[in-house]
Amino acid sequence: QVQLVESGGGLVQAGGSLRLSCSASGSIFSTNAMGWYRQAPGKQRELVAVISSGGSTNYGDSVKGRFTISRDNAKNTVYLQMNSLKPEDTALYYCKVFGPLTYAYWGQGTQVTVSS
């Protein structure tokens, strides 16, 4: 089975940076799209960024220009570089790997807290 493990979260001051990593084990193919989502208390989970197998990307409006998603297919790893962090970026960040038939694999999440 596929397992996803996120890392890199933590506490950072506004304006700072963090880089999240999501490492996948199991049968992950180069054709899988991957992404990052986040959920803050009292809010629905929202898309942060996605990246296709070919490297094309898409971002949520709230993070455009500040976050960058990338992937290393050889390592089955997806990254999220977060710059110019704001308090409203505080959330639990989840890694997602898109599977077949609309199925998706999810990690357990890594906490990002941005202080003002």
PDB file of N, CA and C in Angstrom, residues 5-83:
ATOM      1  N   VAL A   5       4.345  10.513   4.071  1.00  0.00           N
ATOM      2  CA  VAL A   5       4.806  11.099   5.313  1.00  0.00           C
ATOM      3  C   VAL A   5       5.280  12.513   5.055  1.00  0.00           C
ATOM      4  N   GLU A   6       4.616  13.487   5.694  1.00  0.00           N
ATOM      5  CA  GLU A   6       4.993  14.886   5.561  1.00  0.00           C
ATOM      6  C   GLU A   6       5.989  15.271   6.649  1.00  0.00           C
ATOM      7  N   SER A   7       6.826  16.236   6.333  1.00  0.00           N
ATOM      8  CA  SER A   7       7.770  16.763   7.300  1.00  0.00           C
ATOM      9  C   SER A   7       8.104  18.204   6.939  1.00  0.00           C
ATOM     10  N   GLY A   8       8.730  18.908   7.866  1.00  0.00           N
ATOM     11  CA  GLY A   8       9.184  20.258   7.603  1.00  0.00           C
ATOM     12  C   GLY A   8       8.343  21.354   8.216  1.00  0.00           C
ATOM     13  N   GLY A   9       7.231  20.999   8.822  1.00  0.00           N
ATOM     14  CA  GLY A   9       6.402  22.006   9.458  1.00  0.00           C
ATOM     15  C   GLY A   9       7.044  22.522  10.731  1.00  0.00           C
ATOM     16  N   GLY A  10       6.461  23.576  11.268  1.00  0.00           N
ATOM     17  CA  GLY A  10       6.979  24.157  12.486  1.00  0.00           C
ATOM     18  C   GLY A  10       6.420  25.530  12.736  1.00  0.00           C
ATOM     19  N   LEU A  11       7.051  26.229  13.663  1.00  0.00           N
ATOM     20  CA  LEU A  11       6.663  27.586  14.039  1.00  0.00           C
ATOM     21  C   LEU A  11       7.626  28.571  13.410  1.00  0.00           C
ATOM     22  N   VAL A  12       7.076  29.572  12.748  1.00  0.00           N
ATOM     23  CA  VAL A  12       7.898  30.574  12.079  1.00  0.00           C
ATOM     24  C   VAL A  12       7.230  31.938  12.206  1.00  0.00           C
ATOM     25  N   GLN A  13       8.031  32.981  12.221  1.00  0.00           N
ATOM     26  CA  GLN A  13       7.490  34.335  12.271  1.00  0.00           C
ATOM     27  C   GLN A  13       6.984  34.774  10.901  1.00  0.00           C
ATOM     28  N   ALA A  14       6.038  35.684  10.908  1.00  0.00           N
ATOM     29  CA  ALA A  14       5.536  36.234   9.656  1.00  0.00           C
ATOM     30  C   ALA A  14       6.686  36.782   8.825  1.00  0.00           C
ATOM     31  N   GLY A  15       6.627  36.495   7.533  1.00  0.00           N
ATOM     32  CA  GLY A  15       7.684  36.899   6.630  1.00  0.00           C
ATOM     33  C   GLY A  15       8.765  35.859   6.440  1.00  0.00           C
ATOM     34  N   GLY A  16       8.742  34.830   7.255  1.00  0.00           N
ATOM     35  CA  GLY A  16       9.732  33.780   7.168  1.00  0.00           C
ATOM     36  C   GLY A  16       9.383  32.731   6.137  1.00  0.00           C
ATOM     37  N   SER A  17      10.197  31.679   6.107  1.00  0.00           N
ATOM     38  CA  SER A  17      10.042  30.622   5.112  1.00  0.00           C
ATOM     39  C   SER A  17      10.120  29.250   5.747  1.00  0.00           C
ATOM     40  N   LEU A  18       9.472  28.303   5.111  1.00  0.00           N
ATOM     41  CA  LEU A  18       9.555  26.897   5.468  1.00  0.00           C
ATOM     42  C   LEU A  18       9.509  26.082   4.191  1.00  0.00           C
ATOM     43  N   ARG A  19      10.084  24.895   4.227  1.00  0.00           N
ATOM     44  CA  ARG A  19       9.955  23.963   3.119  1.00  0.00           C
ATOM     45  C   ARG A  19       9.411  22.649   3.631  1.00  0.00           C
ATOM     46  N   LEU A  20       8.277  22.263   3.107  1.00  0.00           N
ATOM     47  CA  LEU A  20       7.654  21.004   3.458  1.00  0.00           C
ATOM     48  C   LEU A  20       8.067  19.918   2.478  1.00  0.00           C
ATOM     49  N   SER A  21       8.180  18.712   2.982  1.00  0.00           N
ATOM     50  CA  SER A  21       8.487  17.567   2.145  1.00  0.00           C
ATOM     51  C   SER A  21       7.453  16.482   2.387  1.00  0.00           C
ATOM     52  N   CYS A  22       7.146  15.750   1.354  1.00  0.00           N
ATOM     53  CA  CYS A  22       6.255  14.608   1.450  1.00  0.00           C
ATOM     54  C   CYS A  22       6.904  13.457   0.718  1.00  0.00           C
ATOM     55  N   SER A  23       7.248  12.427   1.462  1.00  0.00           N
ATOM     56  CA  SER A  23       7.886  11.255   0.893  1.00  0.00           C
ATOM     57  C   SER A  23       6.884  10.118   0.809  1.00  0.00           C
ATOM     58  N   ALA A  24       6.818   9.503  -0.344  1.00  0.00           N
ATOM     59  CA  ALA A  24       5.877   8.431  -0.592  1.00  0.00           C
ATOM     60  C   ALA A  24       6.591   7.091  -0.675  1.00  0.00           C
ATOM     61  N   SER A  25       5.999   6.100  -0.063  1.00  0.00           N
ATOM     62  CA  SER A  25       6.482   4.736  -0.188  1.00  0.00           C
ATOM     63  C   SER A  25       5.371   3.896  -0.796  1.00  0.00           C
ATOM     64  N   GLY A  26       5.749   2.817  -1.438  1.00  0.00           N
ATOM     65  CA  GLY A  26       4.770   1.984  -2.107  1.00  0.00           C
ATOM     66  C   GLY A  26       4.799   2.198  -3.606  1.00  0.00           C
ATOM     67  N   SER A  27       3.718   1.830  -4.238  1.00  0.00           N
ATOM     68  CA  SER A  27       3.638   1.857  -5.694  1.00  0.00           C
ATOM     69  C   SER A  27       3.179   3.225  -6.197  1.00  0.00           C
ATOM     70  N   ILE A  28       4.117   4.145  -6.240  1.00  0.00           N
ATOM     71  CA  ILE A  28       3.870   5.472  -6.786  1.00  0.00           C
ATOM     72  C   ILE A  28       4.530   5.544  -8.153  1.00  0.00           C
ATOM     73  N   PHE A  29       3.762   5.897  -9.157  1.00  0.00           N
ATOM     74  CA  PHE A  29       4.263   5.964 -10.513  1.00  0.00           C
ATOM     75  C   PHE A  29       4.509   7.393 -10.935  1.00  0.00           C
ATOM     76  N   SER A  30       5.344   7.544 -11.941  1.00  0.00           N
ATOM     77  CA  SER A  30       5.679   8.878 -12.422  1.00  0.00           C
ATOM     78  C   SER A  30       4.496   9.597 -13.043  1.00  0.00           C
ATOM     79  N   THR A  31       3.435   8.885 -13.343  1.00  0.00           N
ATOM     80  CA  THR A  31       2.245   9.496 -13.934  1.00  0.00           C
ATOM     81  C   THR A  31       1.318  10.131 -12.902  1.00  0.00           C
ATOM     82  N   ASN A  32       1.585   9.928 -11.629  1.00  0.00           N
ATOM     83  CA  ASN A  32       0.728  10.480 -10.590  1.00  0.00           C
ATOM     84  C   ASN A  32       0.932  11.979 -10.420  1.00  0.00           C
ATOM     85  N   ALA A  33      -0.171  12.703 -10.395  1.00  0.00           N
ATOM     86  CA  ALA A  33      -0.116  14.087  -9.958  1.00  0.00           C
ATOM     87  C   ALA A  33      -0.028  14.115  -8.429  1.00  0.00           C
ATOM     88  N   MET A  34       0.562  15.169  -7.896  1.00  0.00           N
ATOM     89  CA  MET A  34       0.732  15.295  -6.461  1.00  0.00           C
ATOM     90  C   MET A  34       0.366  16.713  -6.053  1.00  0.00           C
ATOM     91  N   GLY A  35       0.031  16.870  -4.777  1.00  0.00           N
ATOM     92  CA  GLY A  35      -0.357  18.196  -4.350  1.00  0.00           C
ATOM     93  C   GLY A  35      -0.274  18.401  -2.858  1.00  0.00           C
ATOM     94  N   TRP A  36      -0.509  19.638  -2.471  1.00  0.00           N
ATOM     95  CA  TRP A  36      -0.576  20.033  -1.074  1.00  0.00           C
ATOM     96  C   TRP A  36      -1.914  20.709  -0.808  1.00  0.00           C
ATOM     97  N   TYR A  37      -2.513  20.349   0.298  1.00  0.00           N
ATOM     98  CA  TYR A  37      -3.737  20.955   0.773  1.00  0.00           C
ATOM     99  C   TYR A  37      -3.527  21.384   2.212  1.00  0.00           C
ATOM    100  N   ARG A  38      -4.389  22.253   2.704  1.00  0.00           N
ATOM    101  CA  ARG A  38      -4.273  22.670   4.092  1.00  0.00           C
ATOM    102  C   ARG A  38      -5.647  22.859   4.703  1.00  0.00           C
ATOM    103  N   GLN A  39      -5.684  22.748   6.020  1.00  0.00           N
ATOM    104  CA  GLN A  39      -6.927  22.935   6.752  1.00  0.00           C
ATOM    105  C   GLN A  39      -6.642  23.638   8.069  1.00  0.00           C
ATOM    106  N   ALA A  40      -7.287  24.759   8.254  1.00  0.00           N
ATOM    107  CA  ALA A  40      -7.195  25.511   9.494  1.00  0.00           C
ATOM    108  C   ALA A  40      -8.418  25.210  10.352  1.00  0.00           C
ATOM    109  N   PRO A  41      -8.326  25.414  11.667  1.00  0.00           N
ATOM    110  CA  PRO A  41      -9.476  25.162  12.538  1.00  0.00           C
ATOM    111  C   PRO A  41     -10.708  25.924  12.090  1.00  0.00           C
ATOM    112  N   GLY A  42     -11.825  25.223  12.010  1.00  0.00           N
ATOM    113  CA  GLY A  42     -13.074  25.843  11.621  1.00  0.00           C
ATOM    114  C   GLY A  42     -13.235  26.101  10.138  1.00  0.00           C
ATOM    115  N   LYS A  43     -12.295  25.676   9.333  1.00  0.00           N
ATOM    116  CA  LYS A  43     -12.354  25.895   7.900  1.00  0.00           C
ATOM    117  C   LYS A  43     -12.262  24.571   7.153  1.00  0.00           C
ATOM    118  N   GLN A  44     -12.736  24.587   5.911  1.00  0.00           N
ATOM    119  CA  GLN A  44     -12.641  23.406   5.070  1.00  0.00           C
ATOM    120  C   GLN A  44     -11.227  23.251   4.524  1.00  0.00           C
ATOM    121  N   ARG A  45     -10.906  22.027   4.165  1.00  0.00           N
ATOM    122  CA  ARG A  45      -9.623  21.783   3.537  1.00  0.00           C
ATOM    123  C   ARG A  45      -9.595  22.457   2.170  1.00  0.00           C
ATOM    124  N   GLU A  46      -8.492  23.127   1.867  1.00  0.00           N
ATOM    125  CA  GLU A  46      -8.384  23.852   0.616  1.00  0.00           C
ATOM    126  C   GLU A  46      -7.113  23.475  -0.130  1.00  0.00           C
ATOM    127  N   LEU A  47      -7.187  23.611  -1.438  1.00  0.00           N
ATOM    128  CA  LEU A  47      -6.033  23.337  -2.280  1.00  0.00           C
ATOM    129  C   LEU A  47      -4.995  24.431  -2.117  1.00  0.00           C
ATOM    130  N   VAL A  48      -3.749  24.023  -1.964  1.00  0.00           N
ATOM    131  CA  VAL A  48      -2.630  24.947  -1.915  1.00  0.00           C
ATOM    132  C   VAL A  48      -1.899  24.953  -3.249  1.00  0.00           C
ATOM    133  N   ALA A  49      -1.515  23.774  -3.706  1.00  0.00           N
ATOM    134  CA  ALA A  49      -0.771  23.658  -4.957  1.00  0.00           C
ATOM    135  C   ALA A  49      -0.837  22.232  -5.461  1.00  0.00           C
ATOM    136  N   VAL A  50      -0.787  22.068  -6.775  1.00  0.00           N
ATOM    137  CA  VAL A  50      -0.718  20.757  -7.398  1.00  0.00           C
ATOM    138  C   VAL A  50       0.351  20.779  -8.470  1.00  0.00           C
ATOM    139  N   ILE A  51       0.902  19.603  -8.747  1.00  0.00           N
ATOM    140  CA  ILE A  51       1.908  19.467  -9.788  1.00  0.00           C
ATOM    141  C   ILE A  51       1.660  18.171 -10.533  1.00  0.00           C
ATOM    142  N   SER A  52       1.697  18.236 -11.845  1.00  0.00           N
ATOM    143  CA  SER A  52       1.467  17.068 -12.677  1.00  0.00           C
ATOM    144  C   SER A  52       2.732  16.240 -12.789  1.00  0.00           C
ATOM    145  N   SER A  53       2.593  15.073 -13.409  1.00  0.00           N
ATOM    146  CA  SER A  53       3.755  14.224 -13.623  1.00  0.00           C
ATOM    147  C   SER A  53       4.796  14.899 -14.497  1.00  0.00           C
ATOM    148  N   GLY A  54       4.345  15.782 -15.378  1.00  0.00           N
ATOM    149  CA  GLY A  54       5.245  16.491 -16.266  1.00  0.00           C
ATOM    150  C   GLY A  54       5.808  17.777 -15.698  1.00  0.00           C
ATOM    151  N   GLY A  55       5.355  18.159 -14.508  1.00  0.00           N
ATOM    152  CA  GLY A  55       5.898  19.330 -13.856  1.00  0.00           C
ATOM    153  C   GLY A  55       5.076  20.598 -13.972  1.00  0.00           C
ATOM    154  N   SER A  56       3.941  20.543 -14.642  1.00  0.00           N
ATOM    155  CA  SER A  56       3.093  21.728 -14.687  1.00  0.00           C
ATOM    156  C   SER A  56       2.436  21.933 -13.328  1.00  0.00           C
ATOM    157  N   THR A  57       2.216  23.183 -12.954  1.00  0.00           N
ATOM    158  CA  THR A  57       1.750  23.499 -11.606  1.00  0.00           C
ATOM    159  C   THR A  57       0.525  24.391 -11.616  1.00  0.00           C
ATOM    160  N   ASN A  58      -0.181  24.371 -10.507  1.00  0.00           N
ATOM    161  CA  ASN A  58      -1.311  25.248 -10.289  1.00  0.00           C
ATOM    162  C   ASN A  58      -1.364  25.565  -8.803  1.00  0.00           C
ATOM    163  N   TYR A  59      -1.779  26.792  -8.473  1.00  0.00           N
ATOM    164  CA  TYR A  59      -1.760  27.250  -7.091  1.00  0.00           C
ATOM    165  C   TYR A  59      -3.082  27.863  -6.689  1.00  0.00           C
ATOM    166  N   GLY A  60      -3.391  27.734  -5.409  1.00  0.00           N
ATOM    167  CA  GLY A  60      -4.511  28.467  -4.874  1.00  0.00           C
ATOM    168  C   GLY A  60      -4.223  29.952  -4.896  1.00  0.00           C
ATOM    169  N   ASP A  61      -5.275  30.750  -5.060  1.00  0.00           N
ATOM    170  CA  ASP A  61      -5.087  32.190  -5.197  1.00  0.00           C
ATOM    171  C   ASP A  61      -4.358  32.814  -4.008  1.00  0.00           C
ATOM    172  N   SER A  62      -4.596  32.303  -2.825  1.00  0.00           N
ATOM    173  CA  SER A  62      -4.032  32.902  -1.633  1.00  0.00           C
ATOM    174  C   SER A  62      -2.530  32.697  -1.483  1.00  0.00           C
ATOM    175  N   VAL A  63      -1.949  31.780  -2.255  1.00  0.00           N
ATOM    176  CA  VAL A  63      -0.526  31.491  -2.115  1.00  0.00           C
ATOM    177  C   VAL A  63       0.277  31.798  -3.371  1.00  0.00           C
ATOM    178  N   LYS A  64      -0.378  32.216  -4.425  1.00  0.00           N
ATOM    179  CA  LYS A  64       0.327  32.516  -5.665  1.00  0.00           C
ATOM    180  C   LYS A  64       1.387  33.591  -5.445  1.00  0.00           C
ATOM    181  N   GLY A  65       2.553  33.328  -5.982  1.00  0.00           N
ATOM    182  CA  GLY A  65       3.656  34.257  -5.848  1.00  0.00           C
ATOM    183  C   GLY A  65       4.477  34.071  -4.599  1.00  0.00           C
ATOM    184  N   ARG A  66       3.992  33.262  -3.665  1.00  0.00           N
ATOM    185  CA  ARG A  66       4.709  33.039  -2.414  1.00  0.00           C
ATOM    186  C   ARG A  66       5.154  31.594  -2.230  1.00  0.00           C
ATOM    187  N   PHE A  67       4.362  30.653  -2.718  1.00  0.00           N
ATOM    188  CA  PHE A  67       4.660  29.233  -2.553  1.00  0.00           C
ATOM    189  C   PHE A  67       5.083  28.630  -3.883  1.00  0.00           C
ATOM    190  N   THR A  68       5.927  27.616  -3.818  1.00  0.00           N
ATOM    191  CA  THR A  68       6.358  26.896  -5.003  1.00  0.00           C
ATOM    192  C   THR A  68       6.321  25.398  -4.734  1.00  0.00           C
ATOM    193  N   ILE A  69       5.638  24.661  -5.587  1.00  0.00           N
ATOM    194  CA  ILE A  69       5.594  23.215  -5.473  1.00  0.00           C
ATOM    195  C   ILE A  69       6.572  22.608  -6.474  1.00  0.00           C
ATOM    196  N   SER A  70       7.210  21.531  -6.075  1.00  0.00           N
ATOM    197  CA  SER A  70       8.129  20.825  -6.953  1.00  0.00           C
ATOM    198  C   SER A  70       8.108  19.346  -6.597  1.00  0.00           C
ATOM    199  N   ARG A  71       8.691  18.537  -7.465  1.00  0.00           N
ATOM    200  CA  ARG A  71       8.717  17.106  -7.197  1.00  0.00           C
ATOM    201  C   ARG A  71      10.006  16.495  -7.692  1.00  0.00           C
ATOM    202  N   ASP A  72      10.363  15.400  -7.066  1.00  0.00           N
ATOM    203  CA  ASP A  72      11.512  14.616  -7.460  1.00  0.00           C
ATOM    204  C   ASP A  72      10.998  13.198  -7.646  1.00  0.00           C
ATOM    205  N   ASN A  73      10.746  12.831  -8.883  1.00  0.00           N
ATOM    206  CA  ASN A  73      10.156  11.527  -9.157  1.00  0.00           C
ATOM    207  C   ASN A  73      11.069  10.368  -8.746  1.00  0.00           C
ATOM    208  N   ALA A  74      12.365  10.566  -8.848  1.00  0.00           N
ATOM    209  CA  ALA A  74      13.300   9.521  -8.463  1.00  0.00           C
ATOM    210  C   ALA A  74      13.206   9.205  -6.979  1.00  0.00           C
ATOM    211  N   LYS A  75      12.819  10.203  -6.181  1.00  0.00           N
ATOM    212  CA  LYS A  75      12.699  10.023  -4.743  1.00  0.00           C
ATOM    213  C   LYS A  75      11.258   9.851  -4.282  1.00  0.00           C
ATOM    214  N   ASN A  76      10.317   9.889  -5.219  1.00  0.00           N
ATOM    215  CA  ASN A  76       8.894   9.837  -4.873  1.00  0.00           C
ATOM    216  C   ASN A  76       8.556  10.876  -3.803  1.00  0.00           C
ATOM    217  N   THR A  77       9.016  12.076  -4.033  1.00  0.00           N
ATOM    218  CA  THR A  77       8.878  13.142  -3.053  1.00  0.00           C
ATOM    219  C   THR A  77       8.340  14.407  -3.705  1.00  0.00           C
ATOM    220  N   VAL A  78       7.453  15.079  -2.997  1.00  0.00           N
ATOM    221  CA  VAL A  78       6.949  16.365  -3.429  1.00  0.00           C
ATOM    222  C   VAL A  78       7.282  17.389  -2.351  1.00  0.00           C
ATOM    223  N   TYR A  79       7.612  18.602  -2.781  1.00  0.00           N
ATOM    224  CA  TYR A  79       8.027  19.651  -1.874  1.00  0.00           C
ATOM    225  C   TYR A  79       7.108  20.858  -1.993  1.00  0.00           C
ATOM    226  N   LEU A  80       7.065  21.630  -0.937  1.00  0.00           N
ATOM    227  CA  LEU A  80       6.366  22.905  -0.960  1.00  0.00           C
ATOM    228  C   LEU A  80       7.251  23.942  -0.291  1.00  0.00           C
ATOM    229  N   GLN A  81       7.807  24.834  -1.089  1.00  0.00           N
ATOM    230  CA  GLN A  81       8.590  25.944  -0.568  1.00  0.00           C
ATOM    231  C   GLN A  81       7.648  27.089  -0.265  1.00  0.00           C
ATOM    232  N   MET A  82       7.629  27.527   0.974  1.00  0.00           N
ATOM    233  CA  MET A  82       6.716  28.567   1.418  1.00  0.00           C
ATOM    234  C   MET A  82       7.524  29.782   1.857  1.00  0.00           C
ATOM    235  N   ASN A  83       7.365  30.875   1.142  1.00  0.00           N
ATOM    236  CA  ASN A  83       8.047  32.124   1.448  1.00  0.00           C
ATOM    237  C   ASN A  83       7.037  33.198   1.831  1.00  0.00           C
TER     238      ASN A  83
END
